Amino acid sequence: MNELLEIIRIHRNFKCCVGCCWCANADCCAHEVYVESPPGVLVGTVRQDYWRGHLTLRDATGQDILKALGPCCICNGPLCCCCENKFTLFTRDGQEEKGAIYKQYAGFVNEAFTNVEKYTIEFPIELTVQMKAVALATLFLVNFMYFAGRKNEQTGADTACDILSCLC
């Protein structure tokens, strides 16, 4: 029975200045997650490169496998039903689109009054199981970097339409 068997562990180390887009290429400032499967065995990493919307998916040896490129401006909130937040997965050279991560609009009530978020991820079937786990970790990192914790502290609701990271 596999009820309590941990198969993937995704962890992010604390970094004091994480998220600053101007020094994101520095080790001390870049968002980065490590993917282990089974726990204790590194299968890959996802790391922010240069700007907030640029992520690199690497295998266990540190070799770049895919790049994720997000939109210049992130649209988030209950009134942002027409915005598409697409993080495109490209080959390591950036020439060929291989998949995408989408944050989908969850509906006005869900977006305004709950923490419900809706994502879709697409990746090539020929990707190894380990790199599929790294792609899934990319989805969680995108959620953490852009969409988690964006609620108004007094009301608990999102602002009408937050446009984030337009300068980064």
Short mmCIF file of N, CA and C in Angstrom, two decimals:
data_model
loop_
_atom_site.label_atom_id
_atom_site.label_comp_id
_atom_site.label_asym_id
_atom_site.label_seq_id
_atom_site.Cartn_x
_atom_site.Cartn_y
_atom_site.Cartn_z
N MET A 1 0.84 -1.18 0.00
CA MET A 1 0.00 0.00 0.00
C MET A 1 0.89 1.25 0.00
N ASN A 2 0.62 2.21 -0.88
CA ASN A 2 1.46 3.40 -1.04
C ASN A 2 0.86 4.66 -0.45
N GLU A 3 0.00 4.54 0.53
CA GLU A 3 -0.69 5.70 1.05
C GLU A 3 0.24 6.78 1.60
N LEU A 4 1.26 6.41 2.32
CA LEU A 4 2.13 7.38 2.97
C LEU A 4 3.52 7.45 2.35
N LEU A 5 3.67 6.98 1.15
CA LEU A 5 4.96 6.97 0.50
C LEU A 5 5.23 8.30 -0.20
N GLU A 6 6.28 8.98 0.22
CA GLU A 6 6.66 10.24 -0.40
C GLU A 6 7.45 9.92 -1.67
N ILE A 7 7.00 10.45 -2.81
CA ILE A 7 7.67 10.13 -4.06
C ILE A 7 8.43 11.31 -4.65
N ILE A 8 7.98 12.52 -4.38
CA ILE A 8 8.68 13.71 -4.86
C ILE A 8 8.80 14.70 -3.71
N ARG A 9 9.97 15.27 -3.56
CA ARG A 9 10.17 16.34 -2.58
C ARG A 9 10.70 17.55 -3.34
N ILE A 10 10.04 18.67 -3.15
CA ILE A 10 10.45 19.94 -3.75
C ILE A 10 10.77 20.88 -2.60
N HIS A 11 11.99 21.39 -2.55
CA HIS A 11 12.30 22.31 -1.47
C HIS A 11 13.05 23.53 -1.98
N ARG A 12 12.85 24.61 -1.25
CA ARG A 12 13.45 25.91 -1.58
C ARG A 12 14.19 26.40 -0.35
N ASN A 13 15.45 26.69 -0.51
CA ASN A 13 16.26 27.21 0.60
C ASN A 13 15.97 28.69 0.83
N PHE A 14 16.13 29.12 2.07
CA PHE A 14 15.96 30.54 2.41
C PHE A 14 17.09 31.35 1.78
N LYS A 15 16.72 32.48 1.19
CA LYS A 15 17.70 33.43 0.66
C LYS A 15 17.22 34.82 1.08
N CYS A 16 18.12 35.61 1.60
CA CYS A 16 17.71 36.87 2.22
C CYS A 16 17.21 37.92 1.22
N CYS A 17 17.70 37.95 0.01
CA CYS A 17 17.25 38.99 -0.93
C CYS A 17 16.58 38.39 -2.15
N VAL A 18 15.97 37.24 -2.01
CA VAL A 18 15.35 36.56 -3.15
C VAL A 18 14.25 37.43 -3.76
N GLY A 19 14.18 37.39 -5.08
CA GLY A 19 13.11 38.09 -5.77
C GLY A 19 13.51 39.42 -6.38
N CYS A 20 14.68 39.92 -6.04
CA CYS A 20 15.12 41.17 -6.64
C CYS A 20 15.51 40.90 -8.09
N CYS A 21 14.81 41.51 -9.02
CA CYS A 21 15.04 41.19 -10.42
C CYS A 21 16.37 41.72 -10.94
N TRP A 22 16.95 42.72 -10.28
CA TRP A 22 18.18 43.31 -10.79
C TRP A 22 19.41 42.46 -10.49
N CYS A 23 19.33 41.62 -9.47
CA CYS A 23 20.49 40.78 -9.16
C CYS A 23 20.09 39.30 -9.14
N ALA A 24 19.07 38.95 -9.90
CA ALA A 24 18.53 37.59 -9.88
C ALA A 24 19.52 36.54 -10.37
N ASN A 25 20.54 36.95 -11.09
CA ASN A 25 21.52 35.98 -11.57
C ASN A 25 22.52 35.60 -10.48
N ALA A 26 22.56 36.37 -9.39
CA ALA A 26 23.45 36.06 -8.28
C ALA A 26 22.86 34.92 -7.45
N ASP A 27 23.70 34.03 -6.97
CA ASP A 27 23.22 32.89 -6.19
C ASP A 27 22.43 33.30 -4.96
N CYS A 28 22.77 34.42 -4.35
CA CYS A 28 22.09 34.83 -3.12
C CYS A 28 20.71 35.42 -3.36
N CYS A 29 20.37 35.74 -4.60
CA CYS A 29 19.10 36.43 -4.88
C CYS A 29 18.14 35.64 -5.77
N ALA A 30 18.57 34.60 -6.41
CA ALA A 30 17.72 33.90 -7.38
C ALA A 30 16.75 32.95 -6.68
N HIS A 31 15.51 32.94 -7.14
CA HIS A 31 14.57 31.91 -6.71
C HIS A 31 15.10 30.58 -7.25
N GLU A 32 15.07 29.55 -6.42
CA GLU A 32 15.57 28.25 -6.84
C GLU A 32 14.90 27.15 -6.02
N VAL A 33 14.49 26.08 -6.70
CA VAL A 33 13.95 24.92 -6.00
C VAL A 33 14.73 23.68 -6.43
N TYR A 34 14.79 22.73 -5.51
CA TYR A 34 15.47 21.46 -5.74
C TYR A 34 14.41 20.37 -5.74
N VAL A 35 14.53 19.45 -6.68
CA VAL A 35 13.56 18.36 -6.82
C VAL A 35 14.27 17.05 -6.53
N GLU A 36 13.71 16.29 -5.60
CA GLU A 36 14.27 14.99 -5.24
C GLU A 36 13.21 13.92 -5.45
N SER A 37 13.62 12.80 -6.02
CA SER A 37 12.71 11.67 -6.20
C SER A 37 13.52 10.40 -6.39
N PRO A 38 13.48 9.48 -5.46
CA PRO A 38 12.83 9.58 -4.14
C PRO A 38 13.55 10.61 -3.28
N PRO A 39 12.94 11.04 -2.17
CA PRO A 39 13.58 12.03 -1.31
C PRO A 39 15.02 11.63 -0.97
N GLY A 40 15.92 12.60 -1.14
CA GLY A 40 17.34 12.36 -0.91
C GLY A 40 18.13 12.17 -2.20
N VAL A 41 17.43 11.94 -3.31
CA VAL A 41 18.09 11.75 -4.61
C VAL A 41 17.70 12.92 -5.52
N LEU A 42 18.65 13.81 -5.76
CA LEU A 42 18.38 14.99 -6.59
C LEU A 42 18.12 14.56 -8.03
N VAL A 43 17.00 15.03 -8.61
CA VAL A 43 16.71 14.75 -10.02
C VAL A 43 16.78 16.00 -10.87
N GLY A 44 16.78 17.18 -10.24
CA GLY A 44 16.88 18.41 -11.01
C GLY A 44 16.61 19.64 -10.17
N THR A 45 16.78 20.79 -10.81
CA THR A 45 16.53 22.07 -10.16
C THR A 45 15.82 23.01 -11.11
N VAL A 46 15.18 24.01 -10.54
CA VAL A 46 14.60 25.11 -11.31
C VAL A 46 15.19 26.37 -10.71
N ARG A 47 15.74 27.23 -11.57
CA ARG A 47 16.42 28.43 -11.07
C ARG A 47 16.03 29.64 -11.89
N GLN A 48 15.80 30.74 -11.19
CA GLN A 48 15.54 32.03 -11.83
C GLN A 48 16.82 32.53 -12.46
N ASP A 49 16.72 33.05 -13.67
CA ASP A 49 17.88 33.62 -14.36
C ASP A 49 17.56 35.05 -14.78
N TYR A 50 18.38 35.98 -14.37
CA TYR A 50 18.34 37.37 -14.79
C TYR A 50 17.07 38.09 -14.38
N TRP A 51 15.97 37.86 -15.06
CA TRP A 51 14.73 38.58 -14.78
C TRP A 51 13.73 37.63 -14.15
N ARG A 52 12.71 38.18 -13.56
CA ARG A 52 11.74 37.38 -12.81
C ARG A 52 11.07 36.31 -13.66
N GLY A 53 10.77 36.58 -14.89
CA GLY A 53 10.05 35.62 -15.71
C GLY A 53 10.91 34.62 -16.44
N HIS A 54 12.19 34.57 -16.16
CA HIS A 54 13.11 33.65 -16.82
C HIS A 54 13.54 32.57 -15.84
N LEU A 55 13.21 31.33 -16.15
CA LEU A 55 13.57 30.20 -15.30
C LEU A 55 14.28 29.15 -16.14
N THR A 56 15.23 28.45 -15.53
CA THR A 56 15.94 27.37 -16.21
C THR A 56 15.68 26.08 -15.48
N LEU A 57 15.27 25.05 -16.23
CA LEU A 57 15.05 23.72 -15.68
C LEU A 57 16.28 22.88 -15.97
N ARG A 58 16.92 22.37 -14.91
CA ARG A 58 18.16 21.62 -15.06
C ARG A 58 17.99 20.19 -14.54
N ASP A 59 18.74 19.29 -15.12
CA ASP A 59 18.72 17.90 -14.64
C ASP A 59 19.65 17.76 -13.43
N ALA A 60 19.82 16.55 -12.95
CA ALA A 60 20.62 16.30 -11.74
C ALA A 60 22.08 16.67 -11.91
N THR A 61 22.57 16.68 -13.13
CA THR A 61 23.98 17.03 -13.37
C THR A 61 24.18 18.53 -13.52
N GLY A 62 23.10 19.30 -13.53
CA GLY A 62 23.18 20.74 -13.69
C GLY A 62 23.09 21.21 -15.12
N GLN A 63 22.85 20.28 -16.04
CA GLN A 63 22.74 20.63 -17.45
C GLN A 63 21.37 21.26 -17.73
N ASP A 64 21.37 22.37 -18.45
CA ASP A 64 20.11 23.01 -18.84
C ASP A 64 19.34 22.08 -19.77
N ILE A 65 18.07 21.85 -19.46
CA ILE A 65 17.22 21.01 -20.31
C ILE A 65 16.15 21.86 -20.99
N LEU A 66 15.46 22.70 -20.21
CA LEU A 66 14.41 23.57 -20.74
C LEU A 66 14.55 24.96 -20.13
N LYS A 67 13.98 25.92 -20.80
CA LYS A 67 13.87 27.29 -20.30
C LYS A 67 12.39 27.62 -20.19
N ALA A 68 12.02 28.35 -19.16
CA ALA A 68 10.64 28.84 -19.02
C ALA A 68 10.69 30.35 -19.10
N LEU A 69 9.85 30.91 -19.95
CA LEU A 69 9.80 32.35 -20.13
C LEU A 69 8.38 32.82 -19.86
N GLY A 70 8.23 33.67 -18.86
CA GLY A 70 6.92 34.17 -18.49
C GLY A 70 6.63 35.50 -19.15
N PRO A 71 5.41 35.99 -18.95
CA PRO A 71 5.03 37.28 -19.53
C PRO A 71 5.76 38.43 -18.83
N CYS A 72 5.87 39.54 -19.52
CA CYS A 72 6.51 40.72 -18.94
C CYS A 72 5.69 41.24 -17.76
N CYS A 73 4.39 41.27 -17.92
CA CYS A 73 3.49 41.74 -16.86
C CYS A 73 2.57 40.60 -16.45
N ILE A 74 2.45 40.40 -15.14
CA ILE A 74 1.58 39.37 -14.60
C ILE A 74 0.25 40.01 -14.25
N CYS A 75 -0.81 39.43 -14.73
CA CYS A 75 -2.16 39.93 -14.44
C CYS A 75 -2.80 38.97 -13.45
N ASN A 76 -3.25 39.50 -12.32
CA ASN A 76 -3.79 38.65 -11.26
C ASN A 76 -4.92 39.39 -10.56
N GLY A 77 -5.99 38.70 -10.26
CA GLY A 77 -7.10 39.29 -9.52
C GLY A 77 -8.43 38.92 -10.13
N PRO A 78 -9.53 39.25 -9.44
CA PRO A 78 -10.86 38.83 -9.87
C PRO A 78 -11.34 39.47 -11.16
N LEU A 79 -10.83 40.62 -11.53
CA LEU A 79 -11.28 41.30 -12.75
C LEU A 79 -10.37 41.03 -13.95
N CYS A 80 -9.44 40.14 -13.80
CA CYS A 80 -8.46 39.87 -14.86
C CYS A 80 -8.83 38.62 -15.66
N CYS A 81 -10.09 38.52 -16.05
CA CYS A 81 -10.56 37.31 -16.73
C CYS A 81 -10.05 37.19 -18.16
N CYS A 82 -9.62 38.28 -18.77
CA CYS A 82 -9.18 38.21 -20.16
C CYS A 82 -7.67 38.11 -20.30
N CYS A 83 -6.96 38.08 -19.19
CA CYS A 83 -5.51 38.01 -19.23
C CYS A 83 -5.04 36.56 -19.29
N GLU A 84 -3.98 36.33 -20.02
CA GLU A 84 -3.39 34.99 -20.05
C GLU A 84 -2.01 35.07 -19.42
N ASN A 85 -1.82 34.32 -18.35
CA ASN A 85 -0.52 34.21 -17.73
C ASN A 85 0.10 32.90 -18.18
N LYS A 86 0.89 33.00 -19.24
CA LYS A 86 1.49 31.81 -19.84
C LYS A 86 3.00 31.86 -19.65
N PHE A 87 3.54 30.78 -19.09
CA PHE A 87 4.97 30.60 -18.96
C PHE A 87 5.36 29.51 -19.95
N THR A 88 5.98 29.92 -21.04
CA THR A 88 6.28 29.01 -22.14
C THR A 88 7.57 28.24 -21.85
N LEU A 89 7.52 26.92 -22.08
CA LEU A 89 8.70 26.07 -21.94
C LEU A 89 9.37 25.94 -23.31
N PHE A 90 10.63 26.31 -23.38
CA PHE A 90 11.41 26.26 -24.61
C PHE A 90 12.56 25.28 -24.45
N THR A 91 13.11 24.85 -25.59
CA THR A 91 14.35 24.07 -25.56
C THR A 91 15.44 24.93 -24.94
N ARG A 92 16.54 24.32 -24.56
CA ARG A 92 17.60 25.06 -23.86
C ARG A 92 18.15 26.21 -24.66
N ASP A 93 18.09 26.14 -26.00
CA ASP A 93 18.58 27.24 -26.82
C ASP A 93 17.51 28.31 -27.06
N GLY A 94 16.30 28.07 -26.57
CA GLY A 94 15.22 29.05 -26.67
C GLY A 94 14.56 29.14 -28.03
N GLN A 95 14.86 28.19 -28.92
CA GLN A 95 14.36 28.27 -30.29
C GLN A 95 13.02 27.58 -30.52
N GLU A 96 12.75 26.50 -29.78
CA GLU A 96 11.55 25.70 -30.04
C GLU A 96 10.68 25.61 -28.79
N GLU A 97 9.40 25.91 -28.96
CA GLU A 97 8.45 25.80 -27.85
C GLU A 97 8.14 24.33 -27.60
N LYS A 98 8.26 23.90 -26.34
CA LYS A 98 8.05 22.50 -25.98
C LYS A 98 6.86 22.29 -25.06
N GLY A 99 6.28 23.34 -24.52
CA GLY A 99 5.15 23.21 -23.61
C GLY A 99 4.88 24.54 -22.94
N ALA A 100 4.04 24.51 -21.90
CA ALA A 100 3.70 25.75 -21.21
C ALA A 100 3.05 25.47 -19.86
N ILE A 101 3.12 26.47 -19.00
CA ILE A 101 2.40 26.48 -17.74
C ILE A 101 1.45 27.66 -17.81
N TYR A 102 0.17 27.41 -17.58
CA TYR A 102 -0.85 28.46 -17.62
C TYR A 102 -1.48 28.62 -16.25
N LYS A 103 -1.61 29.87 -15.80
CA LYS A 103 -2.47 30.13 -14.66
C LYS A 103 -3.78 30.57 -15.26
N GLN A 104 -4.80 29.78 -15.03
CA GLN A 104 -6.11 30.05 -15.61
C GLN A 104 -6.97 30.85 -14.66
N TYR A 105 -7.85 31.62 -15.22
CA TYR A 105 -8.82 32.39 -14.43
C TYR A 105 -9.77 31.42 -13.76
N ALA A 106 -9.90 31.51 -12.43
CA ALA A 106 -10.70 30.56 -11.67
C ALA A 106 -12.13 31.04 -11.44
N GLY A 107 -12.50 32.17 -11.98
CA GLY A 107 -13.84 32.71 -11.78
C GLY A 107 -13.81 33.84 -10.76
N PHE A 108 -14.75 34.78 -10.90
CA PHE A 108 -14.74 35.98 -10.06
C PHE A 108 -14.80 35.65 -8.57
N VAL A 109 -15.73 34.80 -8.15
CA VAL A 109 -15.88 34.49 -6.73
C VAL A 109 -14.62 33.82 -6.18
N ASN A 110 -14.10 32.83 -6.90
CA ASN A 110 -12.88 32.15 -6.45
C ASN A 110 -11.70 33.10 -6.37
N GLU A 111 -11.53 33.94 -7.38
CA GLU A 111 -10.41 34.86 -7.41
C GLU A 111 -10.53 35.94 -6.33
N ALA A 112 -11.76 36.40 -6.06
CA ALA A 112 -11.97 37.50 -5.12
C ALA A 112 -11.95 37.05 -3.66
N PHE A 113 -12.49 35.88 -3.36
CA PHE A 113 -12.73 35.53 -1.97
C PHE A 113 -12.05 34.26 -1.47
N THR A 114 -11.30 33.58 -2.30
CA THR A 114 -10.65 32.35 -1.86
C THR A 114 -9.20 32.33 -2.31
N ASN A 115 -8.49 31.32 -1.89
CA ASN A 115 -7.11 31.11 -2.34
C ASN A 115 -7.04 30.08 -3.45
N VAL A 116 -8.17 29.79 -4.08
CA VAL A 116 -8.22 28.79 -5.14
C VAL A 116 -7.49 29.32 -6.37
N GLU A 117 -6.60 28.51 -6.91
CA GLU A 117 -5.91 28.85 -8.14
C GLU A 117 -5.96 27.65 -9.06
N LYS A 118 -5.98 27.93 -10.34
CA LYS A 118 -6.16 26.88 -11.33
C LYS A 118 -5.02 26.96 -12.35
N TYR A 119 -4.31 25.84 -12.51
CA TYR A 119 -3.17 25.79 -13.41
C TYR A 119 -3.32 24.63 -14.40
N THR A 120 -2.69 24.80 -15.54
CA THR A 120 -2.54 23.73 -16.52
C THR A 120 -1.07 23.69 -16.89
N ILE A 121 -0.54 22.48 -17.03
CA ILE A 121 0.84 22.33 -17.47
C ILE A 121 0.87 21.38 -18.67
N GLU A 122 1.65 21.76 -19.67
CA GLU A 122 1.85 20.93 -20.86
C GLU A 122 3.35 20.75 -21.05
N PHE A 123 3.77 19.52 -21.28
CA PHE A 123 5.17 19.26 -21.57
C PHE A 123 5.27 18.09 -22.53
N PRO A 124 6.39 17.94 -23.22
CA PRO A 124 6.51 16.88 -24.23
C PRO A 124 6.48 15.49 -23.59
N ILE A 125 5.82 14.58 -24.25
CA ILE A 125 5.70 13.22 -23.74
C ILE A 125 7.06 12.53 -23.66
N GLU A 126 8.00 12.92 -24.52
CA GLU A 126 9.31 12.27 -24.52
C GLU A 126 10.23 12.76 -23.39
N LEU A 127 9.79 13.74 -22.63
CA LEU A 127 10.57 14.21 -21.48
C LEU A 127 10.69 13.08 -20.46
N THR A 128 11.84 12.95 -19.83
CA THR A 128 12.01 11.88 -18.83
C THR A 128 11.09 12.13 -17.64
N VAL A 129 10.82 11.08 -16.90
CA VAL A 129 9.97 11.20 -15.72
C VAL A 129 10.58 12.19 -14.73
N GLN A 130 11.89 12.16 -14.59
CA GLN A 130 12.56 13.08 -13.68
C GLN A 130 12.36 14.53 -14.11
N MET A 131 12.48 14.80 -15.40
CA MET A 131 12.30 16.18 -15.87
C MET A 131 10.83 16.59 -15.85
N LYS A 132 9.92 15.64 -15.93
CA LYS A 132 8.50 15.97 -15.74
C LYS A 132 8.27 16.42 -14.30
N ALA A 133 8.95 15.79 -13.34
CA ALA A 133 8.86 16.22 -11.94
C ALA A 133 9.44 17.62 -11.79
N VAL A 134 10.52 17.92 -12.49
CA VAL A 134 11.12 19.26 -12.45
C VAL A 134 10.16 20.28 -13.08
N ALA A 135 9.48 19.91 -14.16
CA ALA A 135 8.48 20.80 -14.77
C ALA A 135 7.34 21.08 -13.79
N LEU A 136 6.91 20.07 -13.06
CA LEU A 136 5.87 20.26 -12.04
C LEU A 136 6.38 21.20 -10.95
N ALA A 137 7.63 21.05 -10.55
CA ALA A 137 8.22 21.96 -9.56
C ALA A 137 8.26 23.39 -10.09
N THR A 138 8.44 23.55 -11.40
CA THR A 138 8.41 24.87 -12.01
C THR A 138 7.05 25.52 -11.81
N LEU A 139 5.99 24.74 -11.96
CA LEU A 139 4.64 25.25 -11.73
C LEU A 139 4.51 25.77 -10.30
N PHE A 140 5.00 25.01 -9.32
CA PHE A 140 4.93 25.44 -7.93
C PHE A 140 5.77 26.70 -7.68
N LEU A 141 6.93 26.79 -8.32
CA LEU A 141 7.77 27.97 -8.17
C LEU A 141 7.09 29.19 -8.79
N VAL A 142 6.49 29.03 -9.96
CA VAL A 142 5.75 30.13 -10.58
C VAL A 142 4.63 30.60 -9.65
N ASN A 143 3.90 29.66 -9.07
CA ASN A 143 2.84 30.03 -8.13
C ASN A 143 3.43 30.81 -6.95
N PHE A 144 4.52 30.34 -6.39
CA PHE A 144 5.14 31.00 -5.25
C PHE A 144 5.64 32.39 -5.62
N MET A 145 6.30 32.51 -6.76
CA MET A 145 6.91 33.78 -7.16
C MET A 145 5.88 34.85 -7.50
N TYR A 146 4.75 34.46 -8.09
CA TYR A 146 3.84 35.45 -8.65
C TYR A 146 2.45 35.51 -8.03
N PHE A 147 1.94 34.41 -7.54
CA PHE A 147 0.53 34.39 -7.19
C PHE A 147 0.22 34.09 -5.73
N ALA A 148 1.08 33.43 -5.01
CA ALA A 148 0.81 33.10 -3.61
C ALA A 148 1.06 34.32 -2.73
N GLY A 149 0.18 34.54 -1.78
CA GLY A 149 0.37 35.62 -0.83
C GLY A 149 0.13 37.00 -1.37
N ARG A 150 -0.64 37.13 -2.42
CA ARG A 150 -0.92 38.44 -3.00
C ARG A 150 -2.23 39.03 -2.48
N LYS A 151 -2.80 38.47 -1.42
CA LYS A 151 -4.08 38.94 -0.89
C LYS A 151 -3.90 40.24 -0.10
N ASN A 152 -4.95 41.05 -0.08
CA ASN A 152 -5.00 42.24 0.74
C ASN A 152 -5.03 41.81 2.19
N GLU A 153 -4.11 42.30 3.02
CA GLU A 153 -4.00 41.84 4.40
C GLU A 153 -5.20 42.21 5.25
N GLN A 154 -5.91 43.30 4.93
CA GLN A 154 -7.04 43.72 5.74
C GLN A 154 -8.33 43.00 5.36
N THR A 155 -8.58 42.85 4.07
CA THR A 155 -9.85 42.26 3.63
C THR A 155 -9.74 40.79 3.28
N GLY A 156 -8.52 40.31 3.00
CA GLY A 156 -8.33 38.92 2.61
C GLY A 156 -8.61 38.68 1.14
N ALA A 157 -8.95 39.74 0.39
CA ALA A 157 -9.28 39.59 -1.03
C ALA A 157 -8.17 40.17 -1.89
N ASP A 158 -8.09 39.70 -3.13
CA ASP A 158 -7.16 40.28 -4.10
C ASP A 158 -7.63 41.68 -4.44
N THR A 159 -6.70 42.52 -4.85
CA THR A 159 -7.11 43.80 -5.38
C THR A 159 -7.76 43.54 -6.74
N ALA A 160 -8.44 44.52 -7.28
CA ALA A 160 -9.23 44.31 -8.49
C ALA A 160 -8.42 43.67 -9.62
N CYS A 161 -7.27 44.19 -9.90
CA CYS A 161 -6.44 43.60 -10.96
C CYS A 161 -5.01 44.05 -10.74
N ASP A 162 -4.23 43.18 -10.14
CA ASP A 162 -2.84 43.51 -9.84
C ASP A 162 -2.00 43.27 -11.08
N ILE A 163 -1.30 44.28 -11.53
CA ILE A 163 -0.32 44.13 -12.60
C ILE A 163 1.04 44.17 -11.91
N LEU A 164 1.72 43.03 -11.93
CA LEU A 164 2.96 42.90 -11.19
C LEU A 164 4.15 42.73 -12.13
N SER A 165 5.28 43.16 -11.69
CA SER A 165 6.55 42.86 -12.34
C SER A 165 6.69 43.45 -13.73
N CYS A 166 6.05 44.55 -14.02
CA CYS A 166 6.16 45.10 -15.36
C CYS A 166 7.54 45.68 -15.66
N LEU A 167 8.26 46.09 -14.65
CA LEU A 167 9.57 46.66 -14.87
C LEU A 167 10.67 45.63 -14.80
N CYS A 168 10.35 44.44 -14.32
CA CYS A 168 11.41 43.42 -14.15
C CYS A 168 11.38 42.42 -15.25
#
